């Protein structure tokens, strides 16, 4: 059985770092709170999606993704504890929607915080639909992943302002709360 854990939003606060990096390099403030919209063009002053992607994935990926901060204090302690408890019974993967230079930056981020999980999978918006085909349990904050959950799978949502309207089988305030779940909750799949 496979458990997939999203890196962005669950382990790394990529939105906060994105906003900080934008303001640092452009000397402009974000147009609105980054957690209040699904459209980053509503937040950042770029004319096109291509300009936005160039900034995020080509010009500043190491600062945004590599130098990112934990989504919650000591989240990697919780991740490593979870991994050690479950690795005999489950295949545990860290998954992230990355392109271009954000892939090596993400690997740097995981190394910097000492992630013990050895299985890492990158996907793109074009391959997001296939994620549920390869996993049984998904721990995520990602609305697109939560909204595509098929029958017979288990979704565990890490609650964020931007995913309040997404349904899940289990909702947690923090990743560390996963350690409090009874093991039979994982076996209900």
Short mmCIF file of the C-alpha atoms (twelve columns), coordinates in Angstrom:
data_MODEL
# 
_entry.id   MODEL 
# 
loop_
_atom_site.group_PDB 
_atom_site.id 
_atom_site.type_symbol 
_atom_site.label_atom_id 
_atom_site.label_alt_id 
_atom_site.label_comp_id 
_atom_site.label_asym_id 
_atom_site.label_seq_id 
_atom_site.Cartn_x 
_atom_site.Cartn_y 
_atom_site.Cartn_z 
_atom_site.pdbx_PDB_model_num 
ATOM 1   C CA . UNK A 1   0.000   0.000  0.000   1 
ATOM 2   C CA . UNK A 2   1.290   3.453  -0.877  1 
ATOM 3   C CA . UNK A 3   1.035   6.692  1.091   1 
ATOM 4   C CA . UNK A 4   1.812   9.905  -0.775  1 
ATOM 5   C CA . UNK A 5   2.623   13.114 1.090   1 
ATOM 6   C CA . UNK A 6   2.632   16.491 -0.644  1 
ATOM 7   C CA . UNK A 7   5.771   18.538 -0.125  1 
ATOM 8   C CA . UNK A 8   4.303   21.950 -0.961  1 
ATOM 9   C CA . UNK A 9   1.843   23.114 1.658   1 
ATOM 10  C CA . UNK A 10  2.285   20.114 3.951   1 
ATOM 11  C CA . UNK A 11  6.042   20.146 4.527   1 
ATOM 12  C CA . UNK A 12  7.131   23.410 2.877   1 
ATOM 13  C CA . UNK A 13  5.443   26.819 3.011   1 
ATOM 14  C CA . UNK A 14  6.119   27.592 -0.630  1 
ATOM 15  C CA . UNK A 15  3.447   30.299 -0.882  1 
ATOM 16  C CA . UNK A 16  4.946   32.401 1.897   1 
ATOM 17  C CA . UNK A 17  8.427   32.092 0.407   1 
ATOM 18  C CA . UNK A 18  7.096   32.926 -3.054  1 
ATOM 19  C CA . UNK A 19  5.530   36.157 -1.761  1 
ATOM 20  C CA . UNK A 20  8.679   37.124 0.178   1 
ATOM 21  C CA . UNK A 21  10.902  36.489 -2.843  1 
ATOM 22  C CA . UNK A 22  8.607   38.433 -5.175  1 
ATOM 23  C CA . UNK A 23  8.605   41.473 -2.864  1 
ATOM 24  C CA . UNK A 24  12.381  41.269 -2.370  1 
ATOM 25  C CA . UNK A 25  13.305  41.161 -6.067  1 
ATOM 26  C CA . UNK A 26  10.592  43.352 -7.588  1 
ATOM 27  C CA . UNK A 27  10.359  45.903 -4.771  1 
ATOM 28  C CA . UNK A 28  6.566   45.624 -5.136  1 
ATOM 29  C CA . UNK A 29  4.032   44.398 -2.625  1 
ATOM 30  C CA . UNK A 30  1.767   41.495 -3.437  1 
ATOM 31  C CA . UNK A 31  -1.584  42.696 -4.768  1 
ATOM 32  C CA . UNK A 32  -3.476  40.418 -2.353  1 
ATOM 33  C CA . UNK A 33  -2.926  37.668 0.203   1 
ATOM 34  C CA . UNK A 34  -1.378  34.719 -1.589  1 
ATOM 35  C CA . UNK A 35  -3.541  32.201 0.302   1 
ATOM 36  C CA . UNK A 36  -6.762  33.904 -0.799  1 
ATOM 37  C CA . UNK A 37  -6.716  32.910 -4.468  1 
ATOM 38  C CA . UNK A 38  -5.913  30.041 -6.819  1 
ATOM 39  C CA . UNK A 39  -4.572  32.438 -9.458  1 
ATOM 40  C CA . UNK A 40  -1.057  33.701 -8.748  1 
ATOM 41  C CA . UNK A 41  -1.502  36.410 -11.394 1 
ATOM 42  C CA . UNK A 42  -4.007  37.958 -8.962  1 
ATOM 43  C CA . UNK A 43  -1.185  38.194 -6.407  1 
ATOM 44  C CA . UNK A 44  1.877   39.099 -8.462  1 
ATOM 45  C CA . UNK A 45  2.257   41.874 -11.014 1 
ATOM 46  C CA . UNK A 46  3.210   39.843 -14.081 1 
ATOM 47  C CA . UNK A 47  1.559   40.386 -17.447 1 
ATOM 48  C CA . UNK A 48  1.487   36.714 -18.438 1 
ATOM 49  C CA . UNK A 49  1.655   33.257 -16.932 1 
ATOM 50  C CA . UNK A 50  4.920   32.737 -18.845 1 
ATOM 51  C CA . UNK A 51  6.524   35.720 -17.040 1 
ATOM 52  C CA . UNK A 52  5.295   34.356 -13.701 1 
ATOM 53  C CA . UNK A 53  6.702   30.886 -14.422 1 
ATOM 54  C CA . UNK A 54  9.993   32.377 -15.589 1 
ATOM 55  C CA . UNK A 55  10.319  34.203 -12.259 1 
ATOM 56  C CA . UNK A 56  9.339   31.208 -10.106 1 
ATOM 57  C CA . UNK A 57  10.945  28.292 -11.938 1 
ATOM 58  C CA . UNK A 58  13.908  29.815 -13.803 1 
ATOM 59  C CA . UNK A 59  15.053  33.011 -12.061 1 
ATOM 60  C CA . UNK A 60  14.373  32.261 -8.373  1 
ATOM 61  C CA . UNK A 61  13.767  28.534 -7.786  1 
ATOM 62  C CA . UNK A 62  16.582  28.048 -5.286  1 
ATOM 63  C CA . UNK A 63  15.375  30.950 -3.178  1 
ATOM 64  C CA . UNK A 64  11.707  29.954 -3.389  1 
ATOM 65  C CA . UNK A 65  11.973  26.166 -3.225  1 
ATOM 66  C CA . UNK A 66  15.454  25.424 -1.892  1 
ATOM 67  C CA . UNK A 67  15.512  28.084 0.821   1 
ATOM 68  C CA . UNK A 68  11.867  27.535 1.679   1 
ATOM 69  C CA . UNK A 69  10.688  27.219 5.246   1 
ATOM 70  C CA . UNK A 70  8.818   24.443 7.009   1 
ATOM 71  C CA . UNK A 71  5.037   24.597 6.732   1 
ATOM 72  C CA . UNK A 72  4.854   24.101 10.499  1 
ATOM 73  C CA . UNK A 73  7.440   24.086 13.238  1 
ATOM 74  C CA . UNK A 74  9.396   20.806 13.375  1 
ATOM 75  C CA . UNK A 75  7.329   19.219 10.587  1 
ATOM 76  C CA . UNK A 76  10.334  17.152 9.494   1 
ATOM 77  C CA . UNK A 77  10.629  15.631 12.961  1 
ATOM 78  C CA . UNK A 78  6.996   14.539 12.575  1 
ATOM 79  C CA . UNK A 79  7.593   13.312 9.022   1 
ATOM 80  C CA . UNK A 80  10.611  11.246 10.016  1 
ATOM 81  C CA . UNK A 81  8.792   9.776  13.017  1 
ATOM 82  C CA . UNK A 82  5.811   8.894  10.801  1 
ATOM 83  C CA . UNK A 83  8.144   7.347  8.237   1 
ATOM 84  C CA . UNK A 84  9.928   5.212  10.827  1 
ATOM 85  C CA . UNK A 85  6.581   3.986  12.233  1 
ATOM 86  C CA . UNK A 86  4.969   3.173  8.881   1 
ATOM 87  C CA . UNK A 87  7.794   2.196  6.499   1 
ATOM 88  C CA . UNK A 88  7.467   -1.549 7.190   1 
ATOM 89  C CA . UNK A 89  3.768   -1.589 6.258   1 
ATOM 90  C CA . UNK A 90  3.564   1.139  3.592   1 
ATOM 91  C CA . UNK A 91  5.513   2.526  0.651   1 
ATOM 92  C CA . UNK A 92  5.856   6.187  1.545   1 
ATOM 93  C CA . UNK A 93  6.455   8.785  -1.163  1 
ATOM 94  C CA . UNK A 94  6.981   12.526 -1.039  1 
ATOM 95  C CA . UNK A 95  5.350   14.121 -4.073  1 
ATOM 96  C CA . UNK A 96  5.581   17.614 -5.477  1 
ATOM 97  C CA . UNK A 97  4.456   19.555 -8.517  1 
ATOM 98  C CA . UNK A 98  7.779   20.783 -9.845  1 
ATOM 99  C CA . UNK A 99  9.221   21.836 -13.171 1 
ATOM 100 C CA . UNK A 100 12.537  23.188 -14.378 1 
ATOM 101 C CA . UNK A 101 15.012  24.146 -11.670 1 
ATOM 102 C CA . UNK A 102 12.539  23.721 -8.833  1 
ATOM 103 C CA . UNK A 103 13.325  19.970 -8.873  1 
ATOM 104 C CA . UNK A 104 16.957  20.244 -7.695  1 
ATOM 105 C CA . UNK A 105 15.941  23.086 -5.366  1 
ATOM 106 C CA . UNK A 106 13.339  20.790 -3.786  1 
ATOM 107 C CA . UNK A 107 15.904  18.037 -3.325  1 
ATOM 108 C CA . UNK A 108 18.151  20.592 -1.607  1 
ATOM 109 C CA . UNK A 109 15.252  21.626 0.654   1 
ATOM 110 C CA . UNK A 110 14.561  18.017 1.655   1 
ATOM 111 C CA . UNK A 111 18.249  17.397 2.377   1 
ATOM 112 C CA . UNK A 112 18.527  20.629 4.355   1 
ATOM 113 C CA . UNK A 113 15.755  19.544 6.712   1 
ATOM 114 C CA . UNK A 114 16.917  15.927 6.913   1 
ATOM 115 C CA . UNK A 115 13.995  14.099 5.274   1 
ATOM 116 C CA . UNK A 116 14.508  10.342 5.660   1 
ATOM 117 C CA . UNK A 117 11.952  9.308  3.031   1 
ATOM 118 C CA . UNK A 118 13.851  7.940  0.044   1 
ATOM 119 C CA . UNK A 119 11.023  7.874  -2.497  1 
ATOM 120 C CA . UNK A 120 10.387  11.235 -4.140  1 
ATOM 121 C CA . UNK A 121 8.144   11.793 -7.129  1 
ATOM 122 C CA . UNK A 122 7.754   14.942 -9.179  1 
ATOM 123 C CA . UNK A 123 4.645   15.557 -11.234 1 
ATOM 124 C CA . UNK A 124 3.284   18.361 -13.388 1 
ATOM 125 C CA . UNK A 125 -0.167  19.788 -13.943 1 
ATOM 126 C CA . UNK A 126 -0.351  17.504 -17.011 1 
ATOM 127 C CA . UNK A 127 0.291   14.362 -14.925 1 
ATOM 128 C CA . UNK A 128 -1.651  15.262 -11.768 1 
ATOM 129 C CA . UNK A 129 -4.594  13.098 -12.827 1 
ATOM 130 C CA . UNK A 130 -2.415  9.970  -12.637 1 
ATOM 131 C CA . UNK A 131 -1.352  10.470 -9.003  1 
ATOM 132 C CA . UNK A 132 -4.326  8.651  -7.492  1 
ATOM 133 C CA . UNK A 133 -3.660  5.667  -9.795  1 
ATOM 134 C CA . UNK A 134 -0.392  5.104  -7.940  1 
ATOM 135 C CA . UNK A 135 -1.426  5.842  -4.358  1 
ATOM 136 C CA . UNK A 136 -3.889  4.546  -1.808  1 
ATOM 137 C CA . UNK A 137 -3.626  7.259  0.842   1 
ATOM 138 C CA . UNK A 138 -2.848  10.904 0.086   1 
ATOM 139 C CA . UNK A 139 -1.833  13.434 2.729   1 
ATOM 140 C CA . UNK A 140 -2.128  16.835 1.078   1 
ATOM 141 C CA . UNK A 141 -3.401  20.385 1.168   1 
ATOM 142 C CA . UNK A 142 -3.747  20.484 -2.622  1 
ATOM 143 C CA . UNK A 143 -7.308  21.186 -3.784  1 
ATOM 144 C CA . UNK A 144 -6.761  19.605 -7.201  1 
ATOM 145 C CA . UNK A 145 -5.609  16.344 -5.636  1 
ATOM 146 C CA . UNK A 146 -8.348  16.327 -2.997  1 
ATOM 147 C CA . UNK A 147 -11.062 17.040 -5.561  1 
ATOM 148 C CA . UNK A 148 -9.938  14.162 -7.820  1 
ATOM 149 C CA . UNK A 149 -10.004 11.435 -5.157  1 
ATOM 150 C CA . UNK A 150 -11.629 8.278  -6.511  1 
ATOM 151 C CA . UNK A 151 -13.672 5.745  -4.529  1 
ATOM 152 C CA . UNK A 152 -11.692 3.246  -2.518  1 
ATOM 153 C CA . UNK A 153 -8.890  5.659  -1.638  1 
ATOM 154 C CA . UNK A 154 -8.232  7.683  1.533   1 
ATOM 155 C CA . UNK A 155 -7.634  11.435 1.523   1 
ATOM 156 C CA . UNK A 156 -6.157  13.233 4.502   1 
ATOM 157 C CA . UNK A 157 -6.378  17.000 4.190   1 
ATOM 158 C CA . UNK A 158 -4.068  19.380 6.001   1 
ATOM 159 C CA . UNK A 159 -6.462  22.273 6.534   1 
ATOM 160 C CA . UNK A 160 -5.458  25.612 4.968   1 
ATOM 161 C CA . UNK A 161 -7.385  28.809 4.163   1 
ATOM 162 C CA . UNK A 162 -7.320  27.955 0.445   1 
ATOM 163 C CA . UNK A 163 -8.746  24.414 0.710   1 
ATOM 164 C CA . UNK A 164 -11.700 24.916 3.069   1 
ATOM 165 C CA . UNK A 165 -14.171 23.951 0.333   1 
ATOM 166 C CA . UNK A 166 -12.397 20.684 -0.547  1 
ATOM 167 C CA . UNK A 167 -13.732 17.496 0.965   1 
ATOM 168 C CA . UNK A 168 -11.593 14.779 2.494   1 
ATOM 169 C CA . UNK A 169 -11.989 11.612 4.490   1 
ATOM 170 C CA . UNK A 170 -9.914  13.005 7.344   1 
ATOM 171 C CA . UNK A 171 -9.049  16.654 8.042   1 
ATOM 172 C CA . UNK A 172 -6.121  17.619 10.250  1 
ATOM 173 C CA . UNK A 173 -4.932  21.046 11.361  1 
ATOM 174 C CA . UNK A 174 -1.256  20.081 11.218  1 
ATOM 175 C CA . UNK A 175 0.821   17.272 9.759   1 
ATOM 176 C CA . UNK A 176 2.030   16.359 13.269  1 
ATOM 177 C CA . UNK A 177 -1.568  15.328 14.042  1 
ATOM 178 C CA . UNK A 178 -1.054  12.353 11.724  1 
ATOM 179 C CA . UNK A 179 0.931   10.746 14.538  1 
ATOM 180 C CA . UNK A 180 -2.222  10.690 16.675  1 
ATOM 181 C CA . UNK A 181 -4.315  8.746  14.142  1 
ATOM 182 C CA . UNK A 182 -4.977  5.147  15.003  1 
ATOM 183 C CA . UNK A 183 -3.391  2.706  12.568  1 
ATOM 184 C CA . UNK A 184 -6.783  1.255  11.636  1 
ATOM 185 C CA . UNK A 185 -7.657  4.591  9.994   1 
ATOM 186 C CA . UNK A 186 -4.953  3.814  7.404   1 
ATOM 187 C CA . UNK A 187 -6.194  0.286  6.906   1 
ATOM 188 C CA . UNK A 188 -9.737  1.363  5.945   1 
ATOM 189 C CA . UNK A 189 -8.654  1.623  2.308   1 
# 
